[in-house]
PDB file of C-alpha atoms in Angstrom:
ATOM      1  CA  UNK A   1     -15.922 -39.609   8.315  1.00  0.00           C
ATOM      2  CA  UNK A   2     -18.425 -36.802   8.899  1.00  0.00           C
ATOM      3  CA  UNK A   3     -16.044 -34.934  11.222  1.00  0.00           C
ATOM      4  CA  UNK A   4     -13.351 -35.049   8.536  1.00  0.00           C
ATOM      5  CA  UNK A   5     -15.818 -33.733   5.939  1.00  0.00           C
ATOM      6  CA  UNK A   6     -16.961 -30.957   8.264  1.00  0.00           C
ATOM      7  CA  UNK A   7     -13.362 -29.970   9.028  1.00  0.00           C
ATOM      8  CA  UNK A   8     -12.469 -30.040   5.323  1.00  0.00           C
ATOM      9  CA  UNK A   9     -15.443 -27.792   4.516  1.00  0.00           C
ATOM     10  CA  UNK A  10     -14.489 -25.360   7.261  1.00  0.00           C
ATOM     11  CA  UNK A  11     -10.858 -25.180   6.097  1.00  0.00           C
ATOM     12  CA  UNK A  12     -11.980 -24.640   2.521  1.00  0.00           C
ATOM     13  CA  UNK A  13     -14.302 -21.788   3.488  1.00  0.00           C
ATOM     14  CA  UNK A  14     -11.556 -20.269   5.668  1.00  0.00           C
ATOM     15  CA  UNK A  15      -9.079 -20.378   2.760  1.00  0.00           C
ATOM     16  CA  UNK A  16     -11.623 -18.710   0.483  1.00  0.00           C
ATOM     17  CA  UNK A  17     -12.259 -15.989   3.059  1.00  0.00           C
ATOM     18  CA  UNK A  18      -8.512 -15.425   3.546  1.00  0.00           C
ATOM     19  CA  UNK A  19      -8.031 -15.156  -0.221  1.00  0.00           C
ATOM     20  CA  UNK A  20     -10.790 -12.530  -0.486  1.00  0.00           C
ATOM     21  CA  UNK A  21      -9.387 -10.608   2.481  1.00  0.00           C
ATOM     22  CA  UNK A  22      -5.927 -10.657   0.907  1.00  0.00           C
ATOM     23  CA  UNK A  23      -7.301  -9.256  -2.361  1.00  0.00           C
ATOM     24  CA  UNK A  24      -9.117  -6.485  -0.496  1.00  0.00           C
ATOM     25  CA  UNK A  25      -6.042  -5.636   1.578  1.00  0.00           C
ATOM     26  CA  UNK A  26      -3.908  -5.429  -1.579  1.00  0.00           C
ATOM     27  CA  UNK A  27      -6.492  -3.181  -3.218  1.00  0.00           C
ATOM     28  CA  UNK A  28      -6.649  -0.897  -0.155  1.00  0.00           C
ATOM     29  CA  UNK A  29      -2.857  -0.714   0.070  1.00  0.00           C
ATOM     30  CA  UNK A  30      -2.447   0.018  -3.661  1.00  0.00           C
ATOM     31  CA  UNK A  31      -5.004   2.818  -3.403  1.00  0.00           C
ATOM     32  CA  UNK A  32      -3.388   4.176  -0.236  1.00  0.00           C
ATOM     33  CA  UNK A  33       0.079   4.192  -1.815  1.00  0.00           C
ATOM     34  CA  UNK A  34      -1.243   5.979  -4.898  1.00  0.00           C
ATOM     35  CA  UNK A  35      -2.820   8.616  -2.658  1.00  0.00           C
ATOM     36  CA  UNK A  36       0.538   9.066  -0.899  1.00  0.00           C
ATOM     37  CA  UNK A  37       2.219   9.576  -4.310  1.00  0.00           C
ATOM     38  CA  UNK A  38      -0.382  12.201  -5.204  1.00  0.00           C
ATOM     39  CA  UNK A  39       0.178  13.909  -1.855  1.00  0.00           C
ATOM     40  CA  UNK A  40       3.957  13.909  -2.395  1.00  0.00           C
ATOM     41  CA  UNK A  41       3.405  15.608  -5.767  1.00  0.00           C
ATOM     42  CA  UNK A  42       1.339  18.303  -4.033  1.00  0.00           C
ATOM     43  CA  UNK A  43       4.068  18.767  -1.413  1.00  0.00           C
ATOM     44  CA  UNK A  44       6.675  19.242  -4.162  1.00  0.00           C
ATOM     45  CA  UNK A  45       4.420  21.580  -6.121  1.00  0.00           C
ATOM     46  CA  UNK A  46       3.545  23.891  -3.226  1.00  0.00           C
ATOM     47  CA  UNK A  47       6.673  23.342  -1.043  1.00  0.00           C
ATOM     48  CA  UNK A  48       4.250  22.818   1.843  1.00  0.00           C
ATOM     49  CA  UNK A  49       5.728  19.963   3.878  1.00  0.00           C
ATOM     50  CA  UNK A  50       3.021  18.035   5.726  1.00  0.00           C
ATOM     51  CA  UNK A  51       3.018  14.618   7.376  1.00  0.00           C
ATOM     52  CA  UNK A  52       2.160  11.493   5.401  1.00  0.00           C
ATOM     53  CA  UNK A  53      -0.618   9.471   6.992  1.00  0.00           C
ATOM     54  CA  UNK A  54       0.149   5.833   7.677  1.00  0.00           C
ATOM     55  CA  UNK A  55      -3.201   4.977   9.269  1.00  0.00           C
ATOM     56  CA  UNK A  56      -4.102   2.373   6.616  1.00  0.00           C
ATOM     57  CA  UNK A  57      -0.951   0.341   7.262  1.00  0.00           C
ATOM     58  CA  UNK A  58      -1.268   0.801  11.035  1.00  0.00           C
ATOM     59  CA  UNK A  59      -4.829  -0.588  10.893  1.00  0.00           C
ATOM     60  CA  UNK A  60      -3.703  -3.621   8.867  1.00  0.00           C
ATOM     61  CA  UNK A  61      -0.916  -4.346  11.369  1.00  0.00           C
ATOM     62  CA  UNK A  62      -3.144  -3.845  14.429  1.00  0.00           C
ATOM     63  CA  UNK A  63      -5.802  -6.155  12.963  1.00  0.00           C
ATOM     64  CA  UNK A  64      -3.141  -8.800  12.321  1.00  0.00           C
ATOM     65  CA  UNK A  65      -4.073  -8.980   8.639  1.00  0.00           C
ATOM     66  CA  UNK A  66      -0.469  -8.450   7.498  1.00  0.00           C
ATOM     67  CA  UNK A  67       0.032 -12.189   8.032  1.00  0.00           C
ATOM     68  CA  UNK A  68      -2.144 -12.814   4.952  1.00  0.00           C
ATOM     69  CA  UNK A  69       0.404 -11.091   2.707  1.00  0.00           C
ATOM     70  CA  UNK A  70       3.370 -12.874   1.117  1.00  0.00           C
ATOM     71  CA  UNK A  71       6.493 -12.265   3.199  1.00  0.00           C
ATOM     72  CA  UNK A  72       8.452 -10.354   0.508  1.00  0.00           C
ATOM     73  CA  UNK A  73       5.479  -8.051  -0.061  1.00  0.00           C
ATOM     74  CA  UNK A  74       5.082  -7.503   3.675  1.00  0.00           C
ATOM     75  CA  UNK A  75       8.784  -6.593   3.947  1.00  0.00           C
ATOM     76  CA  UNK A  76       8.524  -4.126   1.083  1.00  0.00           C
ATOM     77  CA  UNK A  77       5.397  -2.494   2.503  1.00  0.00           C
ATOM     78  CA  UNK A  78       6.921  -2.316   5.973  1.00  0.00           C
ATOM     79  CA  UNK A  79       9.980  -0.535   4.527  1.00  0.00           C
ATOM     80  CA  UNK A  80       7.770   1.875   2.573  1.00  0.00           C
ATOM     81  CA  UNK A  81       5.646   2.857   5.550  1.00  0.00           C
ATOM     82  CA  UNK A  82       8.794   3.076   7.711  1.00  0.00           C
ATOM     83  CA  UNK A  83      10.231   5.621   5.244  1.00  0.00           C
ATOM     84  CA  UNK A  84       6.987   7.609   5.610  1.00  0.00           C
ATOM     85  CA  UNK A  85       7.235   7.504   9.396  1.00  0.00           C
ATOM     86  CA  UNK A  86      10.894   8.554   9.245  1.00  0.00           C
ATOM     87  CA  UNK A  87       9.935  11.543   7.066  1.00  0.00           C
ATOM     88  CA  UNK A  88       7.171  12.381   9.568  1.00  0.00           C
ATOM     89  CA  UNK A  89       9.589  12.188  12.503  1.00  0.00           C
ATOM     90  CA  UNK A  90      12.026  14.554  10.757  1.00  0.00           C
ATOM     91  CA  UNK A  91       9.136  16.908  10.030  1.00  0.00           C
ATOM     92  CA  UNK A  92       7.927  16.836  13.650  1.00  0.00           C
ATOM     93  CA  UNK A  93      11.370  16.857  15.300  1.00  0.00           C
ATOM     94  CA  UNK A  94      10.972  20.430  16.504  1.00  0.00           C
ATOM     95  CA  UNK A  95      14.138  21.493  14.694  1.00  0.00           C
ATOM     96  CA  UNK A  96      13.915  24.027  11.866  1.00  0.00           C
ATOM     97  CA  UNK A  97      12.997  22.117   8.723  1.00  0.00           C
ATOM     98  CA  UNK A  98      15.882  21.438   6.348  1.00  0.00           C
ATOM     99  CA  UNK A  99      14.094  21.610   2.996  1.00  0.00           C
ATOM    100  CA  UNK A 100      16.785  19.649   1.144  1.00  0.00           C
ATOM    101  CA  UNK A 101      16.633  16.822   3.691  1.00  0.00           C
ATOM    102  CA  UNK A 102      12.831  16.701   3.493  1.00  0.00           C
ATOM    103  CA  UNK A 103      12.900  16.676  -0.323  1.00  0.00           C
ATOM    104  CA  UNK A 104      15.489  13.875  -0.280  1.00  0.00           C
ATOM    105  CA  UNK A 105      13.388  11.886   2.183  1.00  0.00           C
ATOM    106  CA  UNK A 106      10.285  12.357   0.051  1.00  0.00           C
ATOM    107  CA  UNK A 107      12.227  11.053  -2.956  1.00  0.00           C
ATOM    108  CA  UNK A 108      13.203   7.980  -0.920  1.00  0.00           C
ATOM    109  CA  UNK A 109       9.563   7.540   0.103  1.00  0.00           C
ATOM    110  CA  UNK A 110       8.473   7.816  -3.542  1.00  0.00           C
ATOM    111  CA  UNK A 111      11.043   5.234  -4.687  1.00  0.00           C
ATOM    112  CA  UNK A 112       9.952   2.883  -1.935  1.00  0.00           C
ATOM    113  CA  UNK A 113       6.281   3.320  -2.895  1.00  0.00           C
ATOM    114  CA  UNK A 114       7.056   2.467  -6.525  1.00  0.00           C
ATOM    115  CA  UNK A 115       8.978  -0.608  -5.370  1.00  0.00           C
ATOM    116  CA  UNK A 116       6.048  -1.739  -3.213  1.00  0.00           C
ATOM    117  CA  UNK A 117       3.554  -1.158  -6.023  1.00  0.00           C
ATOM    118  CA  UNK A 118       5.757  -3.268  -8.306  1.00  0.00           C
ATOM    119  CA  UNK A 119       5.755  -6.060  -5.714  1.00  0.00           C
ATOM    120  CA  UNK A 120       1.967  -5.736  -5.354  1.00  0.00           C
ATOM    121  CA  UNK A 121       1.773  -6.138  -9.133  1.00  0.00           C
ATOM    122  CA  UNK A 122       3.912  -9.254  -9.058  1.00  0.00           C
ATOM    123  CA  UNK A 123       1.919 -10.809  -6.216  1.00  0.00           C
ATOM    124  CA  UNK A 124      -1.506 -10.215  -7.669  1.00  0.00           C
ATOM    125  CA  UNK A 125      -2.377 -12.331 -10.670  1.00  0.00           C
ATOM    126  CA  UNK A 126      -6.137 -12.344 -10.141  1.00  0.00           C
ATOM    127  CA  UNK A 127      -7.891 -11.177 -13.335  1.00  0.00           C
ATOM    128  CA  UNK A 128     -11.070 -10.134 -11.492  1.00  0.00           C
ATOM    129  CA  UNK A 129      -9.060  -7.854  -9.229  1.00  0.00           C
ATOM    130  CA  UNK A 130      -7.303  -6.288 -12.213  1.00  0.00           C
ATOM    131  CA  UNK A 131     -10.685  -5.748 -13.865  1.00  0.00           C
ATOM    132  CA  UNK A 132     -11.940  -3.970 -10.730  1.00  0.00           C
ATOM    133  CA  UNK A 133      -8.900  -1.689 -10.772  1.00  0.00           C
ATOM    134  CA  UNK A 134      -9.406  -0.966 -14.473  1.00  0.00           C
ATOM    135  CA  UNK A 135     -13.089  -0.142 -13.999  1.00  0.00           C
ATOM    136  CA  UNK A 136     -12.479   2.197 -11.082  1.00  0.00           C
ATOM    137  CA  UNK A 137     -13.049   5.795 -12.002  1.00  0.00           C
ATOM    138  CA  UNK A 138     -10.045   7.137 -10.133  1.00  0.00           C
ATOM    139  CA  UNK A 139      -8.389   9.679 -12.409  1.00  0.00           C
ATOM    140  CA  UNK A 140      -4.894  10.929 -11.746  1.00  0.00           C
ATOM    141  CA  UNK A 141      -2.490  13.071 -13.675  1.00  0.00           C
ATOM    142  CA  UNK A 142       0.422  10.611 -13.247  1.00  0.00           C
ATOM    143  CA  UNK A 143      -1.225   7.215 -12.740  1.00  0.00           C
ATOM    144  CA  UNK A 144       0.685   4.249 -11.426  1.00  0.00           C
ATOM    145  CA  UNK A 145      -0.078   0.998 -13.203  1.00  0.00           C
ATOM    146  CA  UNK A 146      -1.173  -2.058 -11.298  1.00  0.00           C
ATOM    147  CA  UNK A 147      -1.297  -5.346 -13.233  1.00  0.00           C
ATOM    148  CA  UNK A 148      -1.044  -3.321 -16.420  1.00  0.00           C
ATOM    149  CA  UNK A 149      -3.992  -1.123 -15.533  1.00  0.00           C
ATOM    150  CA  UNK A 150      -3.852   2.467 -14.263  1.00  0.00           C
ATOM    151  CA  UNK A 151      -4.917   2.979 -10.672  1.00  0.00           C
TER     152      UNK A 151
END
C-alpha cells in the first residue's frame, strides 16, 4: 500500500513538473517566434539579409524537451524552424544572393511562423499563462496575438 502511494505521489509531481515545463517551453517558443518576425521586418525594411537564429529550437531538441509538446504542435514548429534553416542555407550557400528568392523564402518563413503561433494558441488554454503574456511589457509595432493577448 505505501509503495503504491509513494509511486502515485511521484507520478503526480512528475506530471505537474512536465506541465510547468511545457508552459515555459511554449512561452519561450512564442517569444522566439515573435523575435524572428521582428527580425524579418527589419530585413525587409533595410534589405540587409542576415541569418535567422534557431538556437532556441535547437536547445529544446537537444534537451529532449520537444517530447512534452503535442505532436501537431511539434510538427508545425519543426516545419517553421526548418524553413528558417533552409533560408539560412540559401544565404550561406556561397552563391551570389538572389534577392527575390530570399524575399520569397522569408515570406514562407513568416507564413510558417504565423501558422505555428496559431497552433501554440490552440494548444495553450491556461489562463495564468495568458495573463503572464498580457502583463509582459514587450512592445512591438506589429504584435502577434497569443490566446487573444498581444505578445
